[in-house]
Amino acid sequence: MNVLVINAGSSSLKYQLMHVESQEVLAKGICERVGSPASFHRYGTGPKEHQDDLPLEDHDQAIALVIDALTTGPAKAVDSLAAIDAVGHRVVQGGRYYPQSVLITEEVIGRIEELAKLAPLHNPPALRGIFACQHHMPGVPMVAVFDTSFFQSMEPKSYMYPLPYDLYEKHDIRKYGAHGTSHRYVAEQGARLLGIPFAESRLITLHLGNGCSASAVAGGKAVDTSMGLTPLDGLMMGTRCGAIDPAIVPFVMDLEGLDTAGVNNLMNKQSGLLGISGVSNDLRTVAEAADGGNSRAALALDLYAQSVKKYIGIYLAVMGGADGIVFTAGIGENSAMMRARILEGLEGLGIVCDPLKNAQGKGPRVISTDSSSTAVMVIPTNEEYMIARDTAEIVSAQ
Ligand code: AMP
């Protein structure tokens, strides 16, 4: 089955056309700066990469262009629209309604709209992607794959906040998590790499990209995760602060004369690696600055490693130990330096990184010593495959 995977952001639309059974990526690309005159479409890979600069007013125009590129032109992947069997949409917030991916119906669209109150930056563009596909691919079945679904297995002791209970009853204030599709994929793959049945494994998954989150996955189910009601909670990130003393919020609002939008911006866009280093949200740039003697950049790296290390400790306690720890996403997959810093000093907990294995290799691999009682793995994430696989399963079952 050929599934078109769509990830629609506020000003971007990423896509991949995948043959699910073989996991072959038939085509992929991104429309960026959608809604601005400087928009462009980049598609293909390596030497066959193309970029067309052209104005894309909205997601509807972007989808029309994507379909055109998939069926004609230099990166043509299929003869016609008829060769696209289904569409899988990444949707950030599924609230308490969707513990699994779901066929998109009018009711589901209504729920995604309703849940925009919890994900105002993410659910509305996902809807625009869905509407555009309905417009240009009428009759093609579509599935919504939610970032939150994997965490619906959490128990109340993990997802409730110790706030007045009526906030939960009135406004659904609770932990939902994010990056669930990535955590689900790397946890499954991690158990496979260790040769343990997923349903019997205990894993700590670390999605360390520009956004960062950690999860505890026991018995094949998420039991806890670091992101909360919103993706601001938990680990320090590229520009987000992660968990801080909540009293800082009103305090800083008073001191700096900020309104809610201002303080939200400060915590989401001006904090994290960028806020501490003053250099960049990109780990590579911060590391270069630290190597060059920039003490704030060095502090940012220390804080980041400490933040992840603490969550490893929390989840070891929550699960009573772990068979494995999985690193994934841009930093987790690529930065041996940051992995080493995070794992440093954990030998007493039975977590022993092998410096040679950590520094070498590609693809899914174990980087801990044979004597490490908790294995450490690096597993490249593949959210698109999970979206395509869920979509194929749901559409086949109709
Ligand atoms: P992502 O959001 O998953 O694309 O991850 C982005 C983060 O990964 C940025 O902080 C990058 O600096 C970091 N990253 C990507 N590639 C590398 C690399 N080769 N070495 C170190 N960090 C990297």
Short mmCIF file of C-alpha atoms and ligand atoms in Angstrom, two decimals:
data_model
loop_
_atom_site.label_atom_id
_atom_site.label_comp_id
_atom_site.label_asym_id
_atom_site.label_seq_id
_atom_site.Cartn_x
_atom_site.Cartn_y
_atom_site.Cartn_z
CA MET A 1 0.00 0.00 0.00
CA ASN A 2 1.27 3.50 -0.88
CA VAL A 3 0.63 5.99 1.92
CA LEU A 4 1.20 9.71 1.68
CA VAL A 5 2.35 10.96 5.09
CA ILE A 6 1.58 14.62 5.76
CA ASN A 7 3.00 16.74 8.56
CA ALA A 8 1.46 20.20 8.28
CA GLY A 9 2.91 22.98 10.45
CA SER A 10 1.89 26.62 10.67
CA SER A 11 4.01 27.65 7.68
CA SER A 12 5.32 24.34 6.40
CA LEU A 13 4.09 21.10 4.92
CA LYS A 14 6.36 18.06 5.05
CA TYR A 15 5.47 14.91 3.18
CA GLN A 16 6.68 11.42 2.34
CA LEU A 17 5.16 8.90 0.01
CA MET A 18 5.93 5.46 1.38
CA HIS A 19 5.33 1.92 0.19
CA VAL A 20 4.47 0.50 3.59
CA GLU A 21 5.23 -3.19 3.15
CA SER A 22 8.78 -2.56 1.85
CA GLN A 23 9.24 0.65 3.91
CA GLU A 24 10.56 2.20 0.70
CA VAL A 25 10.34 5.99 0.56
CA LEU A 26 9.07 6.73 -2.96
CA ALA A 27 9.26 10.50 -2.63
CA LYS A 28 9.66 13.16 0.00
CA GLY A 29 9.75 16.90 0.27
CA ILE A 30 8.80 20.02 2.13
CA CYS A 31 6.96 23.23 1.32
CA GLU A 32 8.34 25.99 3.50
CA ARG A 33 7.28 29.55 4.33
CA VAL A 34 3.77 28.73 3.15
CA GLY A 35 1.72 31.95 3.23
CA SER A 36 4.68 34.20 2.43
CA PRO A 37 5.96 35.35 -0.97
CA ALA A 38 9.30 33.65 -0.22
CA SER A 39 7.78 30.17 -0.11
CA PHE A 40 9.48 27.25 -1.82
CA HIS A 41 9.17 23.52 -2.42
CA ARG A 42 12.21 21.33 -1.83
CA TYR A 43 11.96 17.69 -2.85
CA GLY A 44 14.02 14.67 -3.80
CA THR A 45 17.24 13.65 -2.04
CA GLY A 46 20.99 14.08 -2.49
CA PRO A 47 22.09 15.03 -5.99
CA LYS A 48 18.50 14.64 -7.14
CA GLU A 49 17.28 17.37 -4.79
CA HIS A 50 15.23 20.12 -6.42
CA GLN A 51 14.02 23.44 -5.16
CA ASP A 52 11.24 25.40 -6.80
CA ASP A 53 10.75 28.94 -5.50
CA LEU A 54 7.14 29.85 -5.96
CA PRO A 55 4.45 31.63 -3.98
CA LEU A 56 2.23 29.26 -1.99
CA GLU A 57 -0.64 31.14 -0.42
CA ASP A 58 -1.83 28.35 1.82
CA HIS A 59 -1.78 24.61 2.55
CA ASP A 60 -4.39 24.01 -0.13
CA GLN A 61 -2.03 25.31 -2.81
CA ALA A 62 0.85 23.39 -1.24
CA ILE A 63 -1.02 20.08 -1.45
CA ALA A 64 -1.97 20.74 -5.07
CA LEU A 65 1.72 21.33 -5.81
CA VAL A 66 2.80 18.20 -3.93
CA ILE A 67 0.35 16.02 -5.87
CA ASP A 68 1.61 17.55 -9.08
CA ALA A 69 5.25 16.83 -8.11
CA LEU A 70 4.41 13.24 -7.13
CA THR A 71 2.70 12.48 -10.43
CA THR A 72 4.67 14.60 -12.93
CA GLY A 73 8.00 16.37 -13.20
CA PRO A 74 11.58 15.41 -12.29
CA ALA A 75 10.75 13.62 -9.04
CA LYS A 76 7.67 11.81 -10.31
CA ALA A 77 7.01 8.79 -8.06
CA VAL A 78 3.69 7.40 -9.28
CA ASP A 79 1.70 7.56 -12.54
CA SER A 80 -1.41 9.10 -11.09
CA LEU A 81 -3.30 9.95 -7.95
CA ALA A 82 -4.92 6.51 -8.13
CA ALA A 83 -1.59 5.01 -6.98
CA ILE A 84 -1.87 6.81 -3.63
CA ASP A 85 -3.99 4.48 -1.49
CA ALA A 86 -4.31 6.51 1.68
CA VAL A 87 -3.09 9.58 3.53
CA GLY A 88 -1.74 9.62 7.09
CA HIS A 89 -1.76 12.96 8.90
CA ARG A 90 0.40 13.79 11.89
CA VAL A 91 -1.79 15.56 14.46
CA VAL A 92 -0.21 16.81 17.66
CA GLN A 93 -3.11 16.77 20.12
CA GLY A 94 -5.67 13.97 20.35
CA GLY A 95 -6.60 14.74 23.95
CA ARG A 96 -8.23 11.94 25.93
CA TYR A 97 -10.28 10.87 22.91
CA TYR A 98 -7.70 9.00 20.89
CA PRO A 99 -5.54 6.29 22.49
CA GLN A 100 -4.90 5.07 18.96
CA SER A 101 -4.72 6.43 15.45
CA VAL A 102 -8.13 6.80 13.80
CA LEU A 103 -9.83 7.00 10.40
CA ILE A 104 -10.65 10.65 9.74
CA THR A 105 -14.39 11.34 9.74
CA GLU A 106 -16.39 14.54 10.28
CA GLU A 107 -16.58 13.66 13.98
CA VAL A 108 -12.79 13.29 14.20
CA ILE A 109 -12.35 16.64 12.45
CA GLY A 110 -14.67 18.20 15.03
CA ARG A 111 -12.57 16.75 17.87
CA ILE A 112 -9.29 17.99 16.34
CA GLU A 113 -10.91 21.44 16.09
CA GLU A 114 -12.08 21.27 19.71
CA LEU A 115 -8.60 20.18 20.86
CA ALA A 116 -7.01 23.24 19.25
CA LYS A 117 -7.56 24.86 22.66
CA LEU A 118 -4.82 22.54 23.98
CA ALA A 119 -2.56 22.85 20.90
CA PRO A 120 -3.33 26.24 19.33
CA LEU A 121 -0.12 26.26 17.27
CA HIS A 122 -0.37 22.70 15.99
CA ASN A 123 -3.91 21.36 15.55
CA PRO A 124 -5.18 24.18 13.26
CA PRO A 125 -2.45 23.68 10.61
CA ALA A 126 -2.98 19.90 10.76
CA LEU A 127 -6.63 20.58 9.96
CA ARG A 128 -5.62 22.77 7.04
CA GLY A 129 -3.58 19.83 5.70
CA ILE A 130 -6.58 17.51 6.13
CA PHE A 131 -8.95 19.92 4.36
CA ALA A 132 -6.48 20.41 1.50
CA CYS A 133 -6.22 16.63 0.99
CA GLN A 134 -10.00 16.26 1.11
CA HIS A 135 -10.18 18.93 -1.58
CA HIS A 136 -7.50 17.57 -3.91
CA MET A 137 -7.77 13.83 -3.18
CA PRO A 138 -11.51 13.25 -2.77
CA GLY A 139 -12.41 9.71 -1.72
CA VAL A 140 -8.88 8.77 -0.61
CA PRO A 141 -9.13 7.44 2.99
CA MET A 142 -7.25 9.44 5.60
CA VAL A 143 -6.00 8.57 9.07
CA ALA A 144 -5.01 10.86 11.94
CA VAL A 145 -1.96 9.75 13.93
CA PHE A 146 -1.72 11.69 17.18
CA ASP A 147 1.47 12.60 19.03
CA THR A 148 -0.41 12.07 22.27
CA SER A 149 -1.93 8.61 21.66
CA PHE A 150 1.00 6.59 22.97
CA PHE A 151 0.71 8.33 26.34
CA GLN A 152 -2.97 7.62 26.86
CA SER A 153 -1.89 4.42 28.62
CA MET A 154 -0.50 6.47 31.54
CA GLU A 155 -2.26 6.04 34.86
CA PRO A 156 -3.77 9.01 36.72
CA LYS A 157 -0.81 9.02 39.14
CA SER A 158 1.38 9.90 36.14
CA TYR A 159 -0.90 12.22 34.18
CA MET A 160 -2.61 14.26 36.91
CA TYR A 161 -1.18 17.51 38.29
CA PRO A 162 -1.56 18.24 41.99
CA LEU A 163 -3.77 21.25 41.24
CA PRO A 164 -7.43 21.75 42.26
CA TYR A 165 -9.26 18.76 40.78
CA ASP A 166 -11.93 20.88 39.13
CA LEU A 167 -9.32 22.25 36.69
CA TYR A 168 -9.10 18.72 35.31
CA GLU A 169 -12.89 18.34 35.25
CA LYS A 170 -13.60 21.74 33.72
CA HIS A 171 -10.65 22.23 31.36
CA ASP A 172 -9.00 18.81 30.86
CA ILE A 173 -5.82 20.09 32.54
CA ARG A 174 -3.58 17.01 32.72
CA LYS A 175 -0.45 15.63 31.12
CA TYR A 176 -0.81 14.51 27.51
CA GLY A 177 2.81 14.24 26.38
CA ALA A 178 4.16 14.74 22.86
CA HIS A 179 6.55 13.04 20.40
CA GLY A 180 4.52 9.87 21.11
CA THR A 181 4.95 8.44 17.62
CA SER A 182 8.72 8.70 17.94
CA HIS A 183 8.82 7.19 21.45
CA ARG A 184 6.58 4.31 20.30
CA TYR A 185 8.80 3.59 17.30
CA VAL A 186 12.15 3.66 19.10
CA ALA A 187 10.80 1.70 22.08
CA GLU A 188 9.56 -1.06 19.75
CA GLN A 189 12.87 -1.08 17.90
CA GLY A 190 14.86 -0.96 21.14
CA ALA A 191 13.14 -4.09 22.48
CA ARG A 192 13.76 -5.79 19.14
CA LEU A 193 17.45 -4.83 19.17
CA LEU A 194 17.81 -6.30 22.67
CA GLY A 195 15.91 -9.45 21.67
CA ILE A 196 13.27 -8.90 24.39
CA PRO A 197 9.51 -9.11 23.65
CA PHE A 198 8.20 -5.53 23.61
CA ALA A 199 5.44 -6.53 26.05
CA GLU A 200 8.07 -7.63 28.59
CA SER A 201 10.54 -4.75 28.18
CA ARG A 202 11.31 -1.74 30.37
CA LEU A 203 12.82 1.11 28.40
CA ILE A 204 13.70 4.75 28.82
CA THR A 205 13.38 6.58 25.52
CA LEU A 206 15.09 9.93 25.01
CA HIS A 207 13.92 12.00 22.03
CA LEU A 208 16.56 14.74 21.94
CA GLY A 209 16.05 17.12 19.04
CA ASN A 210 15.24 20.80 18.99
CA GLY A 211 12.25 19.70 21.07
CA CYS A 212 13.21 17.14 23.73
CA SER A 213 11.27 14.59 25.73
CA ALA A 214 11.89 11.45 27.77
CA SER A 215 9.53 8.54 28.37
CA ALA A 216 9.31 5.47 30.54
CA VAL A 217 7.90 2.54 28.55
CA ALA A 218 7.11 -0.66 30.46
CA GLY A 219 5.39 -3.74 29.07
CA GLY A 220 5.09 -2.06 25.68
CA LYS A 221 3.12 0.87 27.15
CA ALA A 222 4.10 4.40 28.11
CA VAL A 223 3.92 4.77 31.88
CA ASP A 224 5.29 8.30 32.13
CA THR A 225 6.66 11.09 29.97
CA SER A 226 8.35 14.43 30.48
CA MET A 227 6.17 16.67 28.32
CA GLY A 228 2.97 17.78 29.97
CA LEU A 229 -0.22 19.60 29.08
CA THR A 230 1.98 21.29 26.50
CA PRO A 231 5.39 20.48 24.98
CA LEU A 232 7.02 23.05 27.28
CA ASP A 233 7.45 20.75 30.27
CA GLY A 234 10.28 18.38 31.13
CA LEU A 235 13.72 18.51 29.56
CA MET A 236 15.65 21.63 28.64
CA MET A 237 15.36 22.11 24.86
CA GLY A 238 16.68 24.24 22.00
CA THR A 239 14.60 27.29 22.90
CA ARG A 240 12.23 25.93 25.58
CA CYS A 241 13.07 25.96 29.27
CA GLY A 242 11.44 22.65 30.23
CA ALA A 243 10.51 22.18 33.89
CA ILE A 244 11.14 25.21 36.08
CA ASP A 245 9.76 26.42 39.39
CA PRO A 246 6.21 27.45 38.37
CA ALA A 247 6.39 30.44 40.73
CA ILE A 248 8.97 31.97 38.37
CA VAL A 249 6.16 32.65 35.87
CA PRO A 250 4.14 35.24 37.84
CA PHE A 251 7.35 36.57 39.38
CA VAL A 252 8.97 37.29 36.00
CA MET A 253 5.71 38.66 34.60
CA ASP A 254 5.68 41.24 37.40
CA LEU A 255 9.39 42.06 37.20
CA GLU A 256 9.55 42.32 33.41
CA GLY A 257 6.05 43.68 32.83
CA LEU A 258 5.11 40.74 30.60
CA ASP A 259 1.62 39.60 29.66
CA THR A 260 0.75 35.92 29.12
CA ALA A 261 1.85 36.03 25.47
CA GLY A 262 5.14 37.64 26.50
CA VAL A 263 5.97 35.09 29.17
CA ASN A 264 4.92 32.24 26.87
CA ASN A 265 7.28 33.58 24.24
CA LEU A 266 10.08 33.91 26.78
CA MET A 267 9.76 30.29 27.92
CA ASN A 268 9.11 28.77 24.48
CA LYS A 269 11.32 30.82 22.17
CA GLN A 270 14.03 32.53 24.22
CA SER A 271 15.07 29.90 26.75
CA GLY A 272 16.82 26.52 26.67
CA LEU A 273 20.19 26.21 24.91
CA LEU A 274 19.59 29.59 23.25
CA GLY A 275 18.60 31.39 26.43
CA ILE A 276 21.57 30.19 28.48
CA SER A 277 24.25 30.34 25.77
CA GLY A 278 23.02 33.49 24.05
CA VAL A 279 24.57 31.89 20.95
CA SER A 280 22.13 29.46 19.35
CA ASN A 281 19.42 26.88 19.87
CA ASP A 282 21.49 24.46 17.77
CA LEU A 283 23.62 22.10 19.84
CA ARG A 284 26.41 22.04 17.26
CA THR A 285 26.81 25.82 17.36
CA VAL A 286 26.65 25.90 21.15
CA ALA A 287 29.29 23.13 21.36
CA GLU A 288 31.59 25.03 18.99
CA ALA A 289 31.23 28.17 21.10
CA ALA A 290 31.97 26.18 24.27
CA ASP A 291 35.08 24.69 22.63
CA GLY A 292 36.13 28.25 21.79
CA GLY A 293 35.98 29.24 25.47
CA ASN A 294 32.47 30.71 25.72
CA SER A 295 31.53 30.00 29.36
CA ARG A 296 27.78 30.52 28.90
CA ALA A 297 27.81 28.02 26.04
CA ALA A 298 29.68 25.58 28.30
CA LEU A 299 27.07 26.16 31.01
CA ALA A 300 24.27 25.46 28.50
CA LEU A 301 25.83 22.07 27.69
CA ASP A 302 26.21 21.25 31.40
CA LEU A 303 22.60 22.19 32.14
CA TYR A 304 21.34 20.21 29.17
CA ALA A 305 23.21 17.03 30.13
CA GLN A 306 22.09 17.38 33.76
CA SER A 307 18.47 17.83 32.69
CA VAL A 308 18.46 14.56 30.70
CA LYS A 309 20.45 12.71 33.38
CA LYS A 310 17.82 13.60 36.00
CA TYR A 311 15.02 12.11 33.90
CA ILE A 312 16.97 8.87 33.50
CA GLY A 313 17.06 8.70 37.29
CA ILE A 314 13.35 9.49 37.59
CA TYR A 315 12.35 6.77 35.15
CA LEU A 316 14.68 4.17 36.65
CA ALA A 317 12.82 4.81 39.89
CA VAL A 318 9.37 4.81 38.26
CA MET A 319 9.98 1.44 36.57
CA GLY A 320 12.28 -0.09 39.22
CA GLY A 321 15.09 -0.35 36.65
CA ALA A 322 15.33 -0.59 32.88
CA ASP A 323 16.52 -3.07 30.27
CA GLY A 324 17.59 -0.27 27.98
CA ILE A 325 17.93 3.43 27.33
CA VAL A 326 17.32 4.64 23.77
CA PHE A 327 18.74 7.86 22.32
CA THR A 328 17.01 9.30 19.26
CA ALA A 329 16.39 12.50 17.18
CA GLY A 330 18.97 15.08 16.03
CA ILE A 331 21.04 15.29 19.23
CA GLY A 332 20.34 11.77 20.49
CA GLU A 333 21.31 10.16 17.18
CA ASN A 334 24.26 12.35 16.27
CA SER A 335 25.99 13.84 19.27
CA ALA A 336 28.36 11.31 20.83
CA MET A 337 29.68 14.17 22.97
CA MET A 338 26.26 14.86 24.52
CA ARG A 339 25.44 11.17 24.95
CA ALA A 340 28.75 10.72 26.82
CA ARG A 341 28.03 13.71 29.08
CA ILE A 342 24.54 12.48 29.89
CA LEU A 343 25.76 8.97 30.72
CA GLU A 344 28.83 10.08 32.67
CA GLY A 345 28.68 8.99 36.30
CA LEU A 346 25.83 6.52 35.88
CA GLU A 347 28.09 3.47 36.21
CA GLY A 348 26.94 2.96 39.81
CA LEU A 349 23.41 2.46 38.44
CA GLY A 350 24.63 -0.26 36.07
CA ILE A 351 24.74 2.02 33.03
CA VAL A 352 28.16 1.82 31.37
CA CYS A 353 28.77 3.55 28.04
CA ASP A 354 31.50 2.14 25.78
CA PRO A 355 33.40 5.20 24.50
CA LEU A 356 34.45 3.50 21.27
CA LYS A 357 30.98 2.22 20.42
CA ASN A 358 29.55 5.62 21.34
CA ALA A 359 31.89 7.39 18.95
CA GLN A 360 31.38 5.03 16.01
CA GLY A 361 28.67 3.48 13.90
CA LYS A 362 25.44 4.36 12.20
CA GLY A 363 21.90 3.07 12.36
CA PRO A 364 20.34 1.17 15.27
CA ARG A 365 23.09 0.02 17.63
CA VAL A 366 24.09 -0.72 21.20
CA ILE A 367 26.70 1.67 22.63
CA SER A 368 27.06 0.26 26.15
CA THR A 369 29.61 -2.30 27.34
CA ASP A 370 28.67 -5.98 27.53
CA SER A 371 28.71 -5.72 31.33
CA SER A 372 26.28 -2.79 31.46
CA SER A 373 23.12 -4.11 33.17
CA THR A 374 21.04 -1.48 31.39
CA ALA A 375 21.88 -1.44 27.68
CA VAL A 376 22.26 1.93 25.95
CA MET A 377 21.13 2.19 22.33
CA VAL A 378 21.06 4.73 19.52
CA ILE A 379 18.05 4.25 17.25
CA PRO A 380 17.21 6.68 14.43
CA THR A 381 13.56 7.63 14.76
CA ASN A 382 11.09 7.11 11.93
CA GLU A 383 7.80 8.81 12.70
CA GLU A 384 6.80 8.76 9.03
CA TYR A 385 6.98 4.98 8.95
CA MET A 386 4.80 4.70 12.06
CA ILE A 387 2.24 7.06 10.52
CA ALA A 388 2.28 5.10 7.26
CA ARG A 389 2.02 1.75 9.10
CA ASP A 390 -0.90 2.87 11.30
CA THR A 391 -2.64 4.32 8.24
CA ALA A 392 -2.24 1.10 6.24
CA GLU A 393 -3.51 -1.03 9.16
CA ILE A 394 -6.59 1.11 9.74
CA VAL A 395 -7.46 1.51 6.08
CA SER A 396 -6.97 -2.23 5.38
CA ALA A 397 -9.34 -3.09 8.23
CA GLN A 398 -12.22 -1.02 6.77
P1 AMP B 1 15.91 17.65 15.30
O1 AMP B 1 14.89 18.58 15.92
O2 AMP B 1 15.63 16.20 15.62
O3 AMP B 1 16.16 17.90 13.87
O4 AMP B 1 17.31 17.95 16.04
C1 AMP B 1 17.93 19.21 15.96
C2 AMP B 1 19.11 19.22 16.93
O5 AMP B 1 19.99 18.14 16.58
C3 AMP B 1 19.94 20.49 16.87
O6 AMP B 1 20.27 20.92 18.18
C4 AMP B 1 21.20 20.06 16.14
O7 AMP B 1 22.32 20.79 16.58
C5 AMP B 1 21.33 18.62 16.57
N1 AMP B 1 22.14 17.88 15.60
C6 AMP B 1 21.81 17.52 14.34
N2 AMP B 1 22.83 16.90 13.73
C7 AMP B 1 23.85 16.86 14.62
C8 AMP B 1 25.19 16.36 14.60
N3 AMP B 1 25.70 15.76 13.52
N4 AMP B 1 25.92 16.51 15.71
C9 AMP B 1 25.43 17.11 16.81
N5 AMP B 1 24.18 17.61 16.91
C10 AMP B 1 23.40 17.49 15.82
#
